[in-house]
Amino acid sequence: MENVEVKDAGKKGKGIFALKDIKKSEQILYFTGKVVEVGNESKYPEHIREHWHPIDKKGDKTVYVLPKSPWMYMNHSCEPNARVKNDRYLIAIRDIKKGEEINIDYSTLFLEGWEMKCECGSKNCRKVISTFDKLSPKNQERLKDYVSSYVKKKYKKY
């Protein structure tokens, strides 16, 4: 899909940016890459772990996609303009202008004790990106329709 390009996103490193105006609900990307079941995440180098995308849980193993698409350069925002749908599609949740950076809320993808400092700069920045279960009830309610099936399966409230 020729909807995006990877380019410099300032202090965030690289990011993905719209090559055209994208309408709300339009598909932006399809995540391609190898699917792996991982029991011991520490066996994988950090540069791989920081970009993989959890899609399922099977017993004590987590199923990830190791992305080959521009997905691996997707940055976080506490006020995202896109979301993951059916674990493999990136969909616009509002109109996105040509040249605008495309981002998601990382909290909609992960559970189980992960966090990092947030530098998204949005008006409603939470300052810390954490897992969905650590979000306030207000933010969980706001984001519940955007969570991955991995989070839905693990966090049975939604």
Tab-separated table of C-alpha atoms in Angstrom:
chain	number	residue	atom	x	y	z
A	1	MET	CA	0.000	0.000	0.000
A	2	GLU	CA	1.342	3.389	-0.950
A	3	ASN	CA	-0.454	5.297	1.808
A	4	VAL	CA	2.603	5.946	3.977
A	5	GLU	CA	6.293	6.687	4.006
A	6	VAL	CA	8.905	6.219	6.715
A	7	LYS	CA	10.836	9.349	7.607
A	8	ASP	CA	12.441	11.206	10.500
A	9	ALA	CA	10.084	11.969	13.405
A	10	GLY	CA	12.437	14.112	15.476
A	11	LYS	CA	13.268	12.898	18.984
A	12	LYS	CA	11.063	9.825	18.436
A	13	GLY	CA	13.398	8.520	15.730
A	14	LYS	CA	11.621	7.388	12.594
A	15	GLY	CA	7.873	7.419	12.102
A	16	ILE	CA	5.303	6.731	9.434
A	17	PHE	CA	3.626	9.606	7.633
A	18	ALA	CA	0.617	9.860	5.337
A	19	LEU	CA	1.399	10.255	1.631
A	20	LYS	CA	-2.193	11.313	0.946
A	21	ASP	CA	-5.263	12.403	2.850
A	22	ILE	CA	-6.712	9.356	4.621
A	23	LYS	CA	-10.371	9.219	5.595
A	24	LYS	CA	-11.695	7.958	8.925
A	25	SER	CA	-12.156	4.134	8.831
A	26	GLU	CA	-9.859	3.768	5.800
A	27	GLN	CA	-7.293	0.963	5.860
A	28	ILE	CA	-3.777	2.385	6.040
A	29	LEU	CA	-1.551	-0.703	6.283
A	30	TYR	CA	-1.638	-4.474	6.468
A	31	PHE	CA	0.975	-5.916	8.817
A	32	THR	CA	3.215	-8.404	7.090
A	33	GLY	CA	5.900	-10.475	8.714
A	34	LYS	CA	6.814	-13.768	10.292
A	35	VAL	CA	4.513	-15.141	13.019
A	36	VAL	CA	6.360	-16.660	15.995
A	37	GLU	CA	5.353	-18.268	19.296
A	38	VAL	CA	7.629	-17.064	22.080
A	39	GLY	CA	8.014	-18.579	25.531
A	40	ASN	CA	11.170	-16.771	26.639
A	41	GLU	CA	11.190	-13.247	25.243
A	42	SER	CA	14.689	-12.505	26.533
A	43	LYS	CA	16.114	-14.893	23.912
A	44	TYR	CA	15.278	-12.294	21.271
A	45	PRO	CA	17.444	-9.178	20.855
A	46	GLU	CA	16.008	-5.868	22.045
A	47	HIS	CA	15.923	-4.427	18.504
A	48	ILE	CA	13.458	-7.198	17.565
A	49	ARG	CA	11.411	-7.113	20.779
A	50	GLU	CA	10.817	-3.370	20.549
A	51	HIS	CA	8.984	-3.775	17.234
A	52	TRP	CA	7.046	-7.013	17.471
A	53	HIS	CA	3.286	-7.029	17.724
A	54	PRO	CA	1.424	-9.469	20.044
A	55	ILE	CA	-1.595	-11.102	18.429
A	56	ASP	CA	-2.429	-14.085	20.647
A	57	LYS	CA	-1.578	-16.080	23.751
A	58	LYS	CA	-1.204	-19.889	23.660
A	59	GLY	CA	-0.564	-21.351	27.096
A	60	ASP	CA	2.707	-19.899	28.356
A	61	LYS	CA	3.677	-18.600	24.908
A	62	THR	CA	2.819	-15.304	23.273
A	63	VAL	CA	2.245	-15.187	19.519
A	64	TYR	CA	3.881	-12.211	17.803
A	65	VAL	CA	4.180	-10.824	14.300
A	66	LEU	CA	7.742	-9.777	13.486
A	67	PRO	CA	6.847	-6.926	11.134
A	68	LYS	CA	8.348	-6.329	7.721
A	69	SER	CA	6.020	-3.462	6.851
A	70	PRO	CA	6.448	0.179	7.925
A	71	TRP	CA	4.559	-0.874	11.086
A	72	MET	CA	7.881	-1.235	12.891
A	73	TYR	CA	8.270	2.563	12.766
A	74	MET	CA	4.829	3.285	14.239
A	75	ASN	CA	5.072	5.743	17.115
A	76	HIS	CA	2.759	6.117	20.085
A	77	SER	CA	0.389	8.961	20.859
A	78	CYS	CA	-1.950	9.362	23.816
A	79	GLU	CA	-4.318	10.871	21.203
A	80	PRO	CA	-3.838	8.420	18.309
A	81	ASN	CA	-5.169	8.843	14.794
A	82	ALA	CA	-5.110	5.112	13.966
A	83	ARG	CA	-5.788	1.738	15.540
A	84	VAL	CA	-5.173	-1.926	14.908
A	85	LYS	CA	-8.158	-3.940	13.661
A	86	ASN	CA	-8.274	-7.746	13.502
A	87	ASP	CA	-4.625	-7.808	14.617
A	88	ARG	CA	-3.244	-7.131	11.139
A	89	TYR	CA	-4.865	-3.970	9.767
A	90	LEU	CA	-4.052	-0.374	10.621
A	91	ILE	CA	-7.217	1.727	10.334
A	92	ALA	CA	-7.672	5.510	10.607
A	93	ILE	CA	-9.859	6.508	13.564
A	94	ARG	CA	-10.182	10.058	12.280
A	95	ASP	CA	-9.326	11.881	9.072
A	96	ILE	CA	-5.548	12.131	8.613
A	97	LYS	CA	-3.987	14.867	6.479
A	98	LYS	CA	-1.244	14.272	3.921
A	99	GLY	CA	2.130	14.669	5.681
A	100	GLU	CA	0.723	13.967	9.166
A	101	GLU	CA	2.434	11.358	11.314
A	102	ILE	CA	0.319	8.247	11.838
A	103	ASN	CA	0.333	6.807	15.352
A	104	ILE	CA	-1.465	4.438	17.690
A	105	ASP	CA	-1.814	4.137	21.454
A	106	TYR	CA	0.647	1.394	22.451
A	107	SER	CA	-1.461	0.666	25.549
A	108	THR	CA	-4.076	-0.967	23.316
A	109	LEU	CA	-1.595	-3.693	22.324
A	110	PHE	CA	0.057	-4.848	25.538
A	111	LEU	CA	-0.597	-6.312	28.968
A	112	GLU	CA	1.723	-7.667	31.643
A	113	GLY	CA	3.988	-5.109	33.226
A	114	TRP	CA	5.410	-2.998	30.431
A	115	GLU	CA	5.884	0.765	30.489
A	116	MET	CA	7.988	3.557	29.045
A	117	LYS	CA	8.227	7.324	29.228
A	118	CYS	CA	5.843	9.068	26.841
A	119	GLU	CA	7.071	11.920	24.686
A	120	CYS	CA	4.104	12.171	22.327
A	121	GLY	CA	3.500	15.829	23.169
A	122	SER	CA	-0.271	15.576	22.819
A	123	LYS	CA	-2.530	17.838	24.871
A	124	ASN	CA	-3.697	14.853	26.948
A	125	CYS	CA	-0.324	13.111	27.255
A	126	ARG	CA	-0.309	10.582	30.117
A	127	LYS	CA	3.512	11.004	30.548
A	128	VAL	CA	3.933	7.212	30.888
A	129	ILE	CA	2.881	4.605	28.336
A	130	SER	CA	1.788	1.482	30.165
A	131	THR	CA	-0.181	-1.656	29.545
A	132	PHE	CA	-3.950	-1.516	29.110
A	133	ASP	CA	-4.648	-2.977	32.555
A	134	LYS	CA	-2.697	-0.095	34.164
A	135	LEU	CA	-4.730	2.648	32.465
A	136	SER	CA	-7.303	4.629	34.414
A	137	PRO	CA	-10.892	3.366	34.090
A	138	LYS	CA	-11.658	6.501	32.046
A	139	ASN	CA	-8.888	5.756	29.519
A	140	GLN	CA	-9.790	2.056	29.398
A	141	GLU	CA	-13.357	2.982	28.514
A	142	ARG	CA	-12.185	5.473	25.866
A	143	LEU	CA	-9.844	2.941	24.242
A	144	LYS	CA	-11.769	-0.319	24.723
A	145	ASP	CA	-12.892	-0.521	21.089
A	146	TYR	CA	-9.282	-0.200	19.897
A	147	VAL	CA	-7.614	-2.974	21.896
A	148	SER	CA	-6.034	-5.945	20.173
A	149	SER	CA	-7.609	-9.379	20.418
A	150	TYR	CA	-4.587	-10.309	22.555
A	151	VAL	CA	-5.593	-7.685	25.133
A	152	LYS	CA	-9.291	-8.595	24.875
A	153	LYS	CA	-8.484	-12.253	25.505
A	154	LYS	CA	-6.222	-11.492	28.474
A	155	TYR	CA	-8.290	-8.677	29.945
A	156	LYS	CA	-11.720	-10.256	29.918
A	157	LYS	CA	-13.518	-7.079	31.034
A	158	TYR	CA	-13.721	-6.051	27.351
